[in-house]
């Protein structure tokens, strides 16, 4: 174990907060503040402070496990485990074809792992069937951003800009619980004289701090955004010069919005007209303003159009591509941004290139040393892939994901996983998904390996290895190297899968060069010497940037903010602020989306009269596979609950803490009642971090957004029943 203080980053959310790690004499690791890192300035939430607890051999896997003849998972050597995985995947490929093998990745994997996993699927396995759990995170925002701006980056500006704008409309986000260190930006916004408008069906900790809280019925965010745009037009608050000079498609979008008059929107959303007018006033009066979305409007079967409507509001008022203004998305997972840029996603190649683009295929194939025609086409999106398990897809490799808890219609997904001919899972703990596997491979964690992540700002960061992993644990890159050696045949495919992360990153740089997410000018040295580099960052020897790369031309940021590491003549500084001169479209103009409101896929009825919405709590993270193994976090959030309004509780005869059942067309979940006036009377809320009878995703609807493939996690019809002894 090393005895030095290592600057690194938290393994959890997309803030990627800076921290220091110091090995202690007793073998544990101590977390210290890293006050110089601009995203969190030393602040850490409880999950970040306790992250080293999962490094303990008491809670993690330290040996490969294989399924024995009697059905139990038993320890095995690495050679035996890798042989079994190669045999399982290879047998399926030989008997049923390459597309009968699936790969499911994760938004917490480093850029190097995501890149290598996508390459492994397409080059070694030859399968098109690869996607990842980031599809469940911000795919709708990504699709809407590409449609409007020609480029998807969570925030097109540094997070610190939030505190300096005049108004923020925060839609379906609760950073007070999901990313607490970011709350300082919203506190700073108000301290600087700005205003905060929060859109959420619950009065969350974040909503309590807002100047205005709008509580729409779940699934009606699209109508709400269109209603606000209607008022902007009716009150003469549009920026006609900006619309004329920097956008296209306004007339169609305007006509669509004008069909959503205020009284109609009030009936649909439940938000009173005076509050709609107040939101428009707060947003339009300052010189600069922003709209930030999160999972609330995005995790819907119309999530892409919903985000598009909020982008329309920014464009119509001239609030995009201008200083301290714009639309942004608060990415969820630790590497949710980078994870989808470099090949895990079903339709993408490294550098955020389209898999269907012949030029992109040729460029990446050249780096990989393969024939472009050998690369498979786009595959299924995440839920579609999981739904096909056991039928079209017979074997699956899972890396860094726990779909038994995190996927919609989770009981069905669990059944499909059980129906596979072969399942292999790489994880740090024995998650609910790993417990179903034929082979489980124990892999290294954040503090035990070096690699890069890309945070919600598009800031590429270097996580540094601080400690030595336990004996018996290997890195994901080593796993892919070993499998490539076994499955690559005479081509020696393992040579294309190095185990050194910097070597993988150097190849990633070449593969991304010239793409929308261009990392070619970023090096480990630059990252080690600064606070990260914002993409796009082309290499100095490359030709002039593409439209996507040239869209920034951002001015230098204040000291300590740009964090671009080493600089000098000919070195691209990175792009902290996008779109100031032009958007990343062919003509440089942003595109309005002519969208109209439509109902959620499953409206309440007599049998299922209540709406369920889901989300997170402060002390747990995602499927809880890691945080549920930390005593301090479990003490703060020991289990699931059902949040319901007192009027609904009275009708049920349920008191605080009584078990209640929430029933949908897909299943039943039981958890204690938490009675509060902070939620609408027609809505119940459940956090989704737990397995077992309180698993919220047993209930959720897999109805998919037709553009993004996002399931409708945020709204489905349920009934609530008291559970009697």
XYZ file of C-alpha atoms in Angstrom:
725
model
C 0.000 0.000 0.000
C 1.295 3.440 -0.914
C 1.844 5.998 1.870
C 1.185 9.175 -0.084
C -1.767 11.524 -0.296
C -3.435 10.998 -3.669
C -5.680 13.604 -5.305
C -8.584 11.842 -6.986
C -12.360 11.918 -7.451
C -15.462 10.432 -5.839
C -16.803 7.229 -7.454
C -20.452 8.202 -7.305
C -22.428 10.945 -9.079
C -21.578 13.046 -12.130
C -20.140 15.909 -10.093
C -17.042 13.734 -9.678
C -16.105 15.757 -6.600
C -12.433 16.164 -5.877
C -11.025 14.456 -2.776
C -7.739 13.328 -1.265
C -7.108 9.712 -0.253
C -4.582 8.745 2.387
C -3.876 5.094 3.287
C -3.987 4.526 7.036
C -1.712 2.150 8.994
C -4.621 -0.217 9.693
C -5.176 -0.775 5.991
C -8.167 1.527 5.641
C -8.289 4.681 3.542
C -9.036 8.154 4.834
C -10.893 10.725 2.738
C -9.746 14.333 2.909
C -10.996 17.605 1.460
C -9.631 18.817 -1.847
C -10.590 22.461 -1.567
C -8.861 23.534 -4.768
C -11.060 21.483 -7.092
C -13.576 23.951 -8.571
C -16.630 21.689 -8.783
C -17.043 20.993 -5.053
C -14.405 23.189 -3.335
C -13.809 20.469 -0.748
C -17.469 19.719 0.009
C -18.480 16.055 0.029
C -21.775 14.310 0.708
C -22.124 11.310 2.983
C -21.707 8.876 0.110
C -18.391 10.449 -0.896
C -17.077 10.536 2.663
C -17.911 6.867 3.229
C -16.909 5.579 -0.217
C -13.788 3.786 1.118
C -16.007 1.489 3.198
C -16.784 -0.551 0.063
C -13.055 -1.150 -0.446
C -13.122 -3.449 2.569
C -12.764 -7.169 1.915
C -15.605 -7.599 4.396
C -18.176 -6.369 1.873
C -16.599 -6.938 -1.539
C -15.689 -9.841 -3.776
C -12.082 -11.027 -3.685
C -12.252 -14.244 -5.716
C -13.931 -15.309 -8.963
C -17.071 -17.364 -8.443
C -18.442 -20.071 -10.735
C -21.712 -21.973 -10.659
C -21.141 -25.499 -9.393
C -23.044 -28.647 -10.267
C -25.374 -28.220 -7.306
C -26.227 -24.654 -8.333
C -24.104 -22.814 -5.779
C -21.555 -20.107 -6.573
C -18.146 -21.328 -5.426
C -14.645 -19.790 -5.551
C -12.500 -20.563 -8.583
C -9.190 -19.509 -10.080
C -9.052 -16.674 -12.585
C -7.973 -19.042 -15.325
C -10.949 -21.305 -14.770
C -13.349 -18.371 -14.538
C -12.116 -16.689 -17.716
C -12.134 -20.020 -19.538
C -15.758 -20.553 -18.551
C -16.765 -17.075 -19.724
C -14.991 -17.524 -23.045
C -16.573 -20.943 -23.494
C -20.047 -19.672 -22.637
C -19.929 -16.664 -24.953
C -18.100 -18.596 -27.669
C -20.538 -21.487 -27.647
C -23.487 -19.149 -28.087
C -21.763 -17.307 -30.904
C -20.941 -20.558 -32.688
C -24.406 -22.091 -32.302
C -26.674 -19.063 -32.680
C -24.630 -16.290 -34.303
C -22.835 -13.231 -32.999
C -26.008 -11.265 -32.206
C -27.102 -13.985 -29.797
C -24.381 -12.653 -27.477
C -25.192 -9.459 -25.575
C -23.122 -6.961 -23.612
C -24.546 -4.633 -20.957
C -22.303 -1.890 -19.593
C -22.528 0.872 -17.033
C -22.382 4.635 -16.675
C -19.915 4.267 -13.827
C -17.208 2.692 -15.986
C -14.221 4.877 -16.801
C -13.780 6.188 -20.330
C -11.084 3.586 -20.914
C -13.350 0.722 -19.841
C -16.340 2.015 -21.812
C -14.164 2.355 -24.906
C -12.625 -1.110 -24.513
C -16.012 -2.718 -23.826
C -17.540 -1.257 -26.987
C -14.538 -2.338 -29.015
C -14.626 -5.823 -27.488
C -18.304 -6.268 -28.361
C -17.884 -5.196 -31.975
C -14.414 -6.514 -32.826
C -14.035 -9.680 -30.743
C -17.627 -10.825 -30.309
C -18.875 -9.239 -33.529
C -22.210 -8.431 -31.896
C -24.449 -5.423 -32.367
C -26.186 -6.175 -29.057
C -24.488 -3.763 -26.675
C -26.025 -1.024 -24.584
C -25.684 0.245 -21.025
C -27.591 1.494 -18.001
C -26.855 5.106 -18.954
C -29.733 4.671 -21.400
C -31.886 4.935 -18.253
C -30.146 8.153 -17.184
C -30.157 11.050 -19.647
C -30.680 9.577 -23.080
C -33.749 11.758 -23.678
C -31.786 14.909 -22.879
C -29.001 13.696 -25.159
C -31.403 13.097 -28.039
C -33.077 16.481 -27.568
C -29.716 18.249 -27.332
C -28.458 16.680 -30.538
C -31.703 17.540 -32.306
C -31.586 21.178 -31.157
C -27.883 21.988 -31.000
C -26.190 19.258 -33.029
C -24.242 18.162 -29.947
C -24.917 16.570 -26.569
C -22.905 17.645 -23.560
C -24.704 17.666 -20.221
C -23.813 21.234 -19.337
C -22.506 23.429 -22.174
C -20.919 25.661 -19.546
C -19.062 25.168 -16.243
C -21.233 24.476 -13.205
C -20.022 27.662 -11.552
C -21.917 29.723 -14.160
C -25.163 28.664 -12.471
C -24.524 30.966 -9.507
C -23.886 33.929 -11.797
C -27.010 33.827 -13.968
C -30.261 35.678 -13.282
C -32.749 32.816 -13.050
C -32.668 29.025 -13.164
C -35.688 26.847 -13.891
C -34.772 23.476 -12.415
C -37.018 20.759 -13.832
C -37.363 17.359 -12.173
C -34.132 17.625 -10.206
C -33.419 17.388 -6.490
C -29.694 18.150 -6.111
C -30.079 18.712 -2.372
C -30.336 14.921 -2.129
C -28.830 13.591 -5.358
C -25.685 15.772 -5.554
C -25.523 17.936 -2.417
C -22.210 19.719 -3.146
C -23.869 21.259 -6.223
C -26.415 22.969 -4.028
C -23.900 25.718 -3.286
C -24.367 26.912 -6.879
C -28.093 27.401 -6.354
C -27.529 28.992 -2.963
C -24.990 31.291 -4.626
C -27.519 32.106 -7.353
C -29.959 33.475 -4.795
C -27.248 35.219 -2.783
C -26.226 37.026 -5.973
C -29.771 38.276 -6.522
C -30.934 35.550 -8.917
C -34.053 33.441 -8.565
C -34.681 29.694 -8.516
C -37.820 28.080 -9.943
C -38.212 24.371 -9.146
C -40.556 22.109 -11.100
C -41.320 18.911 -9.174
C -44.494 17.087 -8.103
C -42.947 16.794 -4.625
C -41.855 19.583 -2.312
C -38.310 18.257 -2.016
C -35.433 19.699 -0.027
C -34.446 21.548 -3.172
C -37.967 22.880 -3.774
C -38.023 24.228 -0.223
C -35.215 26.602 -1.176
C -36.880 27.859 -4.360
C -38.375 31.290 -4.949
C -41.176 29.542 -6.815
C -42.196 25.883 -6.725
C -44.397 24.477 -9.494
C -45.844 21.046 -8.645
C -47.248 19.545 -11.851
C -48.935 16.197 -12.101
C -46.262 13.593 -13.045
C -45.913 13.196 -16.784
C -47.188 16.692 -17.679
C -43.874 18.562 -17.879
C -44.280 18.819 -21.655
C -47.576 20.669 -21.319
C -46.064 22.909 -18.662
C -43.131 23.941 -20.870
C -45.439 24.597 -23.804
C -47.726 26.661 -21.594
C -44.821 28.823 -20.470
C -43.757 29.342 -24.093
C -47.347 30.304 -24.972
C -47.207 33.024 -22.308
C -43.792 34.198 -23.514
C -45.270 34.756 -26.963
C -48.525 36.258 -25.706
C -46.690 38.712 -23.449
C -44.248 39.777 -26.158
C -41.181 38.385 -24.413
C -39.586 36.604 -27.383
C -36.177 37.707 -28.684
C -37.040 38.158 -32.347
C -33.541 39.191 -33.463
C -31.987 36.106 -31.848
C -34.662 33.827 -33.322
C -34.051 35.295 -36.772
C -30.241 35.174 -36.635
C -29.485 31.979 -34.701
C -32.376 29.516 -35.060
C -34.622 27.703 -37.521
C -38.079 26.148 -37.186
C -39.634 28.862 -35.034
C -42.940 29.213 -36.861
C -43.837 25.543 -36.460
C -42.774 25.466 -32.815
C -44.637 28.708 -32.106
C -47.834 27.352 -33.634
C -47.575 24.192 -31.554
C -47.058 26.178 -28.349
C -49.973 28.523 -29.012
C -52.338 25.535 -28.870
C -51.435 25.207 -25.168
C -53.227 28.162 -23.663
C -52.784 28.808 -19.908
C -56.160 27.544 -18.704
C -55.728 24.294 -20.635
C -52.250 23.836 -19.164
C -53.632 24.451 -15.682
C -56.207 21.682 -16.203
C -53.564 19.258 -17.482
C -50.791 20.004 -14.986
C -52.630 21.280 -11.929
C -50.365 24.355 -11.837
C -52.454 27.551 -11.430
C -52.229 30.163 -14.190
C -50.881 32.901 -11.860
C -47.938 30.662 -10.995
C -47.303 30.025 -14.685
C -47.210 33.776 -15.288
C -44.887 34.293 -12.331
C -42.475 31.654 -13.678
C -42.373 33.457 -17.044
C -41.708 36.789 -15.346
C -38.866 35.426 -13.223
C -37.295 33.716 -16.234
C -37.600 36.578 -18.714
C -36.812 39.691 -16.689
C -33.076 39.081 -16.031
C -30.532 39.516 -18.807
C -29.428 35.884 -18.474
C -31.247 32.691 -17.457
C -30.979 28.901 -17.664
C -33.147 25.808 -17.781
C -31.663 22.687 -16.203
C -33.400 19.316 -16.414
C -32.828 15.964 -14.771
C -34.600 12.631 -14.678
C -38.069 14.045 -13.946
C -38.896 15.245 -17.481
C -36.432 12.881 -19.151
C -37.564 9.472 -17.841
C -40.810 9.549 -19.784
C -42.047 7.904 -22.949
C -42.087 11.416 -24.409
C -38.889 12.563 -22.676
C -37.112 13.753 -25.826
C -40.024 16.000 -26.807
C -40.374 17.223 -23.223
C -36.747 18.307 -23.056
C -37.155 19.774 -26.542
C -39.986 21.960 -25.265
C -37.799 23.329 -22.469
C -35.040 23.994 -25.009
C -37.622 25.859 -27.120
C -38.256 28.136 -24.148
C -34.545 28.966 -24.017
C -34.301 29.566 -27.765
C -37.415 31.742 -27.992
C -36.054 34.054 -25.300
C -32.484 34.108 -26.624
C -31.187 32.094 -23.680
C -28.837 29.638 -25.408
C -25.331 30.156 -26.751
C -24.965 33.364 -24.753
C -22.884 34.011 -21.629
C -24.447 32.717 -18.404
C -27.482 31.417 -20.316
C -28.563 28.142 -21.855
C -30.083 24.730 -21.482
C -28.254 22.044 -19.543
C -28.842 18.573 -18.123
C -27.703 17.415 -14.691
C -26.147 14.062 -15.567
C -26.706 11.334 -12.985
C -24.056 8.598 -13.033
C -20.386 9.166 -12.319
C -19.338 8.793 -15.947
C -22.749 9.097 -17.523
C -21.336 11.638 -19.972
C -18.168 9.845 -21.037
C -19.834 6.444 -20.837
C -22.036 7.194 -23.823
C -19.399 9.016 -25.857
C -17.021 6.166 -26.578
C -18.927 3.127 -27.748
C -21.079 1.511 -25.041
C -24.276 2.838 -26.550
C -26.047 0.681 -29.129
C -25.786 3.216 -31.941
C -22.466 4.940 -31.302
C -18.755 4.674 -31.925
C -15.962 6.437 -29.988
C -15.922 10.223 -30.128
C -19.741 10.288 -30.099
C -19.764 9.197 -33.728
C -22.810 7.604 -35.321
C -22.466 3.912 -36.028
C -24.458 4.390 -39.238
C -22.060 7.020 -40.638
C -19.725 5.404 -43.223
C -17.024 8.029 -42.615
C -17.154 7.422 -38.862
C -17.007 3.651 -39.334
C -14.003 3.971 -41.624
C -12.180 6.266 -39.203
C -12.679 4.042 -36.161
C -12.048 0.832 -38.106
C -8.713 2.276 -39.210
C -7.711 2.870 -35.584
C -8.868 -0.610 -34.647
C -7.153 -2.253 -37.611
C -10.279 -3.916 -38.961
C -12.403 -3.751 -42.099
C -15.215 -1.167 -41.696
C -17.646 -3.680 -43.180
C -16.876 -6.070 -40.326
C -18.342 -3.700 -37.747
C -21.950 -4.572 -36.886
C -24.717 -2.006 -37.156
C -26.802 -0.507 -34.348
C -28.324 -2.899 -31.831
C -31.173 -2.776 -29.338
C -31.529 -0.077 -26.698
C -31.106 -1.112 -23.059
C -34.601 -2.286 -22.145
C -35.139 -3.874 -25.551
C -31.883 -5.781 -25.071
C -32.905 -6.970 -21.601
C -36.360 -7.937 -22.853
C -34.776 -10.148 -25.545
C -32.687 -12.173 -23.081
C -33.313 -15.893 -23.204
C -34.856 -15.693 -26.671
C -32.903 -13.779 -29.329
C -30.008 -13.130 -26.939
C -28.781 -16.330 -25.289
C -25.632 -15.200 -23.421
C -24.808 -11.919 -21.696
C -21.744 -10.183 -20.289
C -22.601 -7.502 -17.700
C -20.020 -4.966 -16.561
C -20.805 -2.393 -13.876
C -24.607 -2.655 -13.801
C -27.349 -4.185 -11.660
C -30.496 -4.364 -13.841
C -32.317 -6.697 -11.439
C -32.892 -3.577 -9.321
C -32.449 -0.695 -11.764
C -34.405 -1.772 -14.851
C -38.114 -1.048 -15.359
C -40.513 -3.980 -15.006
C -37.715 -5.478 -12.941
C -39.385 -8.799 -12.124
C -39.686 -9.496 -15.851
C -36.060 -8.516 -16.411
C -35.027 -10.873 -13.606
C -36.959 -13.664 -15.315
C -35.226 -12.939 -18.616
C -31.804 -13.042 -16.940
C -32.662 -16.426 -15.432
C -33.669 -17.672 -18.901
C -30.205 -17.097 -20.380
C -28.007 -19.986 -21.433
C -25.054 -18.173 -19.890
C -24.533 -15.032 -17.765
C -21.222 -13.495 -16.679
C -21.028 -10.440 -14.415
C -18.061 -8.231 -13.547
C -18.655 -6.342 -10.308
C -17.035 -5.287 -7.050
C -19.806 -6.802 -4.894
C -22.239 -9.683 -5.193
C -25.118 -7.592 -6.532
C -28.572 -9.019 -7.137
C -27.639 -9.451 -10.805
C -24.292 -11.074 -10.011
C -26.067 -13.557 -7.748
C -27.805 -14.955 -10.852
C -24.614 -15.374 -12.879
C -22.838 -18.499 -14.029
C -19.527 -16.702 -13.504
C -18.806 -13.646 -11.347
C -15.539 -11.771 -11.850
C -14.361 -9.538 -8.968
C -12.928 -6.289 -10.313
C -11.019 -3.329 -8.977
C -12.626 -0.170 -7.675
C -12.058 3.562 -8.166
C -9.304 3.934 -5.546
C -7.425 0.870 -6.831
C -7.095 1.861 -10.470
C -6.265 4.791 -12.709
C -8.630 6.032 -15.385
C -10.542 9.015 -16.697
C -14.152 10.107 -16.282
C -16.103 12.973 -17.795
C -18.299 14.893 -15.384
C -21.609 16.655 -15.990
C -19.811 19.738 -17.373
C -17.927 17.788 -20.032
C -14.772 18.129 -17.917
C -12.464 15.154 -18.472
C -10.812 14.160 -15.175
C -8.106 11.781 -14.016
C -8.901 9.370 -11.213
C -5.632 8.132 -9.749
C -4.824 4.823 -8.149
C -4.266 5.373 -4.448
C -4.011 1.836 -3.036
C -3.207 -1.699 -4.143
C -6.239 -3.928 -4.759
C -6.626 -7.139 -2.755
C -5.076 -10.302 -4.088
C -7.571 -12.119 -6.273
C -9.052 -8.968 -7.812
C -8.338 -7.814 -11.378
C -9.212 -4.748 -13.399
C -11.923 -4.714 -16.054
C -9.276 -4.020 -18.689
C -7.482 -7.195 -17.610
C -10.745 -9.100 -17.930
C -11.287 -7.879 -21.492
C -7.665 -8.640 -22.367
C -8.026 -12.194 -21.070
C -11.310 -12.784 -22.871
C -9.994 -11.307 -26.125
C -7.038 -13.670 -25.960
C -9.392 -16.620 -25.590
C -12.014 -15.522 -28.121
C -9.920 -13.727 -30.715
C -8.641 -16.839 -32.436
C -5.498 -16.613 -34.521
C -5.827 -12.849 -34.937
C -4.264 -12.307 -31.536
C -7.053 -9.922 -30.590
C -5.689 -9.509 -27.070
C -3.038 -7.216 -28.518
C -5.798 -4.704 -29.200
C -6.863 -4.790 -25.547
C -4.001 -3.530 -23.406
C -4.312 -3.569 -19.641
C -2.610 -0.211 -19.088
C -5.309 2.504 -18.907
C -3.084 5.232 -20.324
C -2.358 3.061 -23.364
C -6.094 2.572 -23.842
C -6.666 6.313 -23.485
C -4.049 7.047 -26.138
C -5.991 4.851 -28.549
C -9.250 6.502 -27.479
C -7.704 9.871 -28.331
C -6.982 8.698 -31.865
C -10.398 7.101 -32.296
C -12.211 10.254 -31.110
C -10.146 12.702 -33.204
C -12.404 14.770 -35.422
C -15.578 13.455 -33.803
C -18.118 15.545 -31.894
C -16.578 14.443 -28.569
C -12.959 15.035 -29.586
C -10.493 14.048 -26.846
C -7.434 13.966 -29.087
C -5.808 17.007 -27.474
C -6.184 15.594 -23.948
C -3.385 13.626 -22.297
C -2.852 12.058 -18.907
C -0.119 14.604 -18.312
C -2.473 17.523 -18.923
C -5.083 16.000 -16.659
C -2.538 15.348 -13.907
C -1.320 18.942 -14.005
C -4.724 20.656 -13.833
C -8.364 20.388 -12.875
C -9.470 18.615 -16.030
C -10.002 19.562 -19.662
C -13.352 20.332 -21.271
C -14.093 18.584 -24.551
C -14.055 19.148 -27.467
C -10.288 19.475 -27.356
C -8.685 18.607 -30.700
C -4.986 17.826 -30.985
C -2.862 20.755 -32.243
C -1.712 18.822 -35.299
C -5.278 18.061 -36.369
C -6.946 20.034 -39.152
C -9.466 22.744 -38.398
C -12.173 21.548 -35.996
C -15.482 20.294 -37.296
C -18.665 22.266 -36.779
C -19.144 20.541 -33.438
C -15.671 21.434 -32.255
C -15.754 24.984 -33.554
C -19.033 25.657 -31.821
C -17.337 26.808 -28.657
C -14.631 29.376 -29.306
C -15.051 30.109 -25.641
C -13.148 32.945 -24.002
C -10.703 32.065 -21.236
C -12.428 31.355 -17.963
C -11.417 32.727 -14.605
C -8.384 31.310 -12.857
C -8.969 27.919 -11.320
C -12.021 27.241 -13.447
C -10.847 26.149 -16.856
C -8.563 23.533 -15.342
C -6.965 22.762 -18.681
C -3.622 21.598 -17.363
C -0.499 22.142 -19.409
C -0.819 24.789 -22.085
C 1.370 26.507 -24.606
C 1.603 27.520 -28.237
C -0.574 25.310 -30.416
C -2.195 23.476 -27.476
C -5.981 23.614 -27.587
C -7.308 24.935 -24.259
C -10.453 22.833 -24.274
C -13.955 24.277 -24.538
C -15.593 25.196 -21.234
C -18.432 27.093 -22.939
C -20.098 25.811 -26.081
C -22.174 27.541 -28.765
C -21.151 31.170 -28.108
C -20.498 31.764 -31.801
C -22.511 29.035 -33.501
C -24.272 25.783 -32.775
C -22.918 22.404 -33.864
C -25.345 22.045 -36.762
C -24.448 22.243 -40.435
C -25.637 25.846 -40.714
C -24.653 26.835 -37.176
C -28.265 27.475 -36.160
C -30.220 25.868 -33.334
C -33.336 23.905 -34.230
C -36.717 24.459 -32.601
C -38.739 21.280 -31.995
C -42.430 21.504 -33.044
C -43.755 19.386 -30.172
C -47.199 19.060 -28.607
C -48.362 17.576 -25.325
C -49.522 13.971 -25.182
C -50.537 11.741 -22.305
C -48.248 9.338 -20.513
C -48.369 5.749 -21.723
C -50.469 4.599 -18.776
C -52.992 7.049 -17.326
C -54.823 6.308 -14.043
C -58.222 4.616 -14.215
C -60.727 3.095 -11.803
C -58.564 0.043 -11.138
C -55.292 1.962 -10.835
C -56.327 5.489 -9.785
C -53.019 6.897 -8.469
C -49.761 7.898 -10.146
C -46.419 6.487 -9.015
C -43.201 8.425 -9.464
C -39.753 7.198 -8.406
C -36.416 8.723 -7.465
C -33.490 8.763 -5.089
C -32.758 9.591 -1.454
C -29.746 11.320 0.016
C -27.964 8.366 1.626
C -28.283 5.770 -1.150
C -27.123 5.644 -4.772
C -28.628 4.041 -7.891
C -29.379 0.328 -7.333
C -27.746 0.521 -3.893
C -25.394 -2.363 -4.662
C -22.535 -0.494 -2.994
C -24.157 2.053 -0.671
C -26.383 -0.588 0.936
C -23.155 -2.154 2.223
C -22.134 0.959 4.188
C -23.355 0.994 7.797
C -23.514 4.780 8.115
C -25.607 5.132 4.967
C -27.943 2.298 5.946
C -28.509 3.934 9.316
C -29.636 7.096 7.512
C -31.744 5.292 4.882
C -32.387 1.712 6.003
C -35.027 0.710 3.481
C -37.716 1.599 0.978
C -40.843 3.591 1.773
C -43.994 4.883 0.121
C -44.481 8.621 0.345
C -48.176 9.540 0.248
C -50.410 12.500 1.023
C -52.450 12.532 4.274
C -55.748 12.447 2.349
C -54.747 9.234 0.575
C -53.453 7.762 3.826
C -56.767 8.566 5.517
C -58.743 6.816 2.782
C -56.530 3.751 3.242
C -56.650 3.882 7.014
C -52.836 3.877 7.039
C -50.718 5.553 9.705
C -47.084 6.606 9.552
C -44.883 3.529 9.283
C -47.694 1.103 8.445
C -46.926 -1.262 5.566
C -48.743 -0.369 2.361
C -48.781 -2.151 -0.979
C -48.368 -0.350 -4.261
C -49.750 -2.393 -7.166
C -49.316 -1.794 -10.887
C -50.096 -3.907 -13.932
C -46.583 -5.356 -13.618
C -46.404 -6.317 -9.972
C -46.674 -5.444 -6.306
C -44.283 -3.741 -3.885
C -44.689 -3.346 -0.126
C -42.999 -0.735 2.068
C -43.749 1.446 5.115
C -45.925 4.524 4.625
C -44.328 7.943 4.939
C -47.142 10.477 5.196
C -46.422 14.054 4.095
C -48.059 17.095 2.564
C -44.939 17.514 0.413
C -46.466 15.326 -2.311
C -49.571 15.730 -4.452
C -52.684 13.905 -3.247
C -52.947 12.017 -6.571
C -49.341 10.780 -6.467
C -47.146 8.416 -4.469
C -43.357 8.303 -4.472
C -40.956 5.390 -3.963
C -37.133 5.402 -3.995
C -35.632 2.732 -6.251
C -32.467 1.668 -4.377
C -33.699 -1.608 -2.891
C -34.399 -5.151 -4.032
C -36.915 -7.543 -2.497
C -40.570 -6.792 -1.823
C -39.905 -3.042 -1.693
C -38.386 -2.939 -5.188
C -39.932 0.136 -6.830
C -38.956 -0.967 -10.328
C -41.174 -4.015 -10.035
C -43.925 -1.488 -10.744
C -42.485 0.857 -13.351
C -43.571 0.959 -16.978
C -41.088 0.011 -19.732
C -42.973 2.098 -22.338
C -40.142 3.617 -24.400
C -39.493 7.043 -25.848
C -39.435 6.389 -29.610
C -36.331 8.530 -30.118
C -34.170 7.902 -27.061
C -35.283 4.444 -25.933
C -35.833 5.830 -22.420
C -38.408 3.903 -20.327
C -41.174 5.753 -18.493
C -39.822 5.449 -14.945
C -41.439 8.666 -13.733
C -45.140 8.001 -14.185
C -47.336 4.917 -14.151
C -50.800 4.036 -12.874
C -51.006 2.190 -9.539
C -53.359 1.492 -6.679
C -52.347 1.670 -3.035
C -53.611 -0.811 -0.472
C -53.230 -1.070 3.275
C -51.509 -4.282 4.349
C -53.396 -5.812 7.242
C -51.799 -8.220 9.744
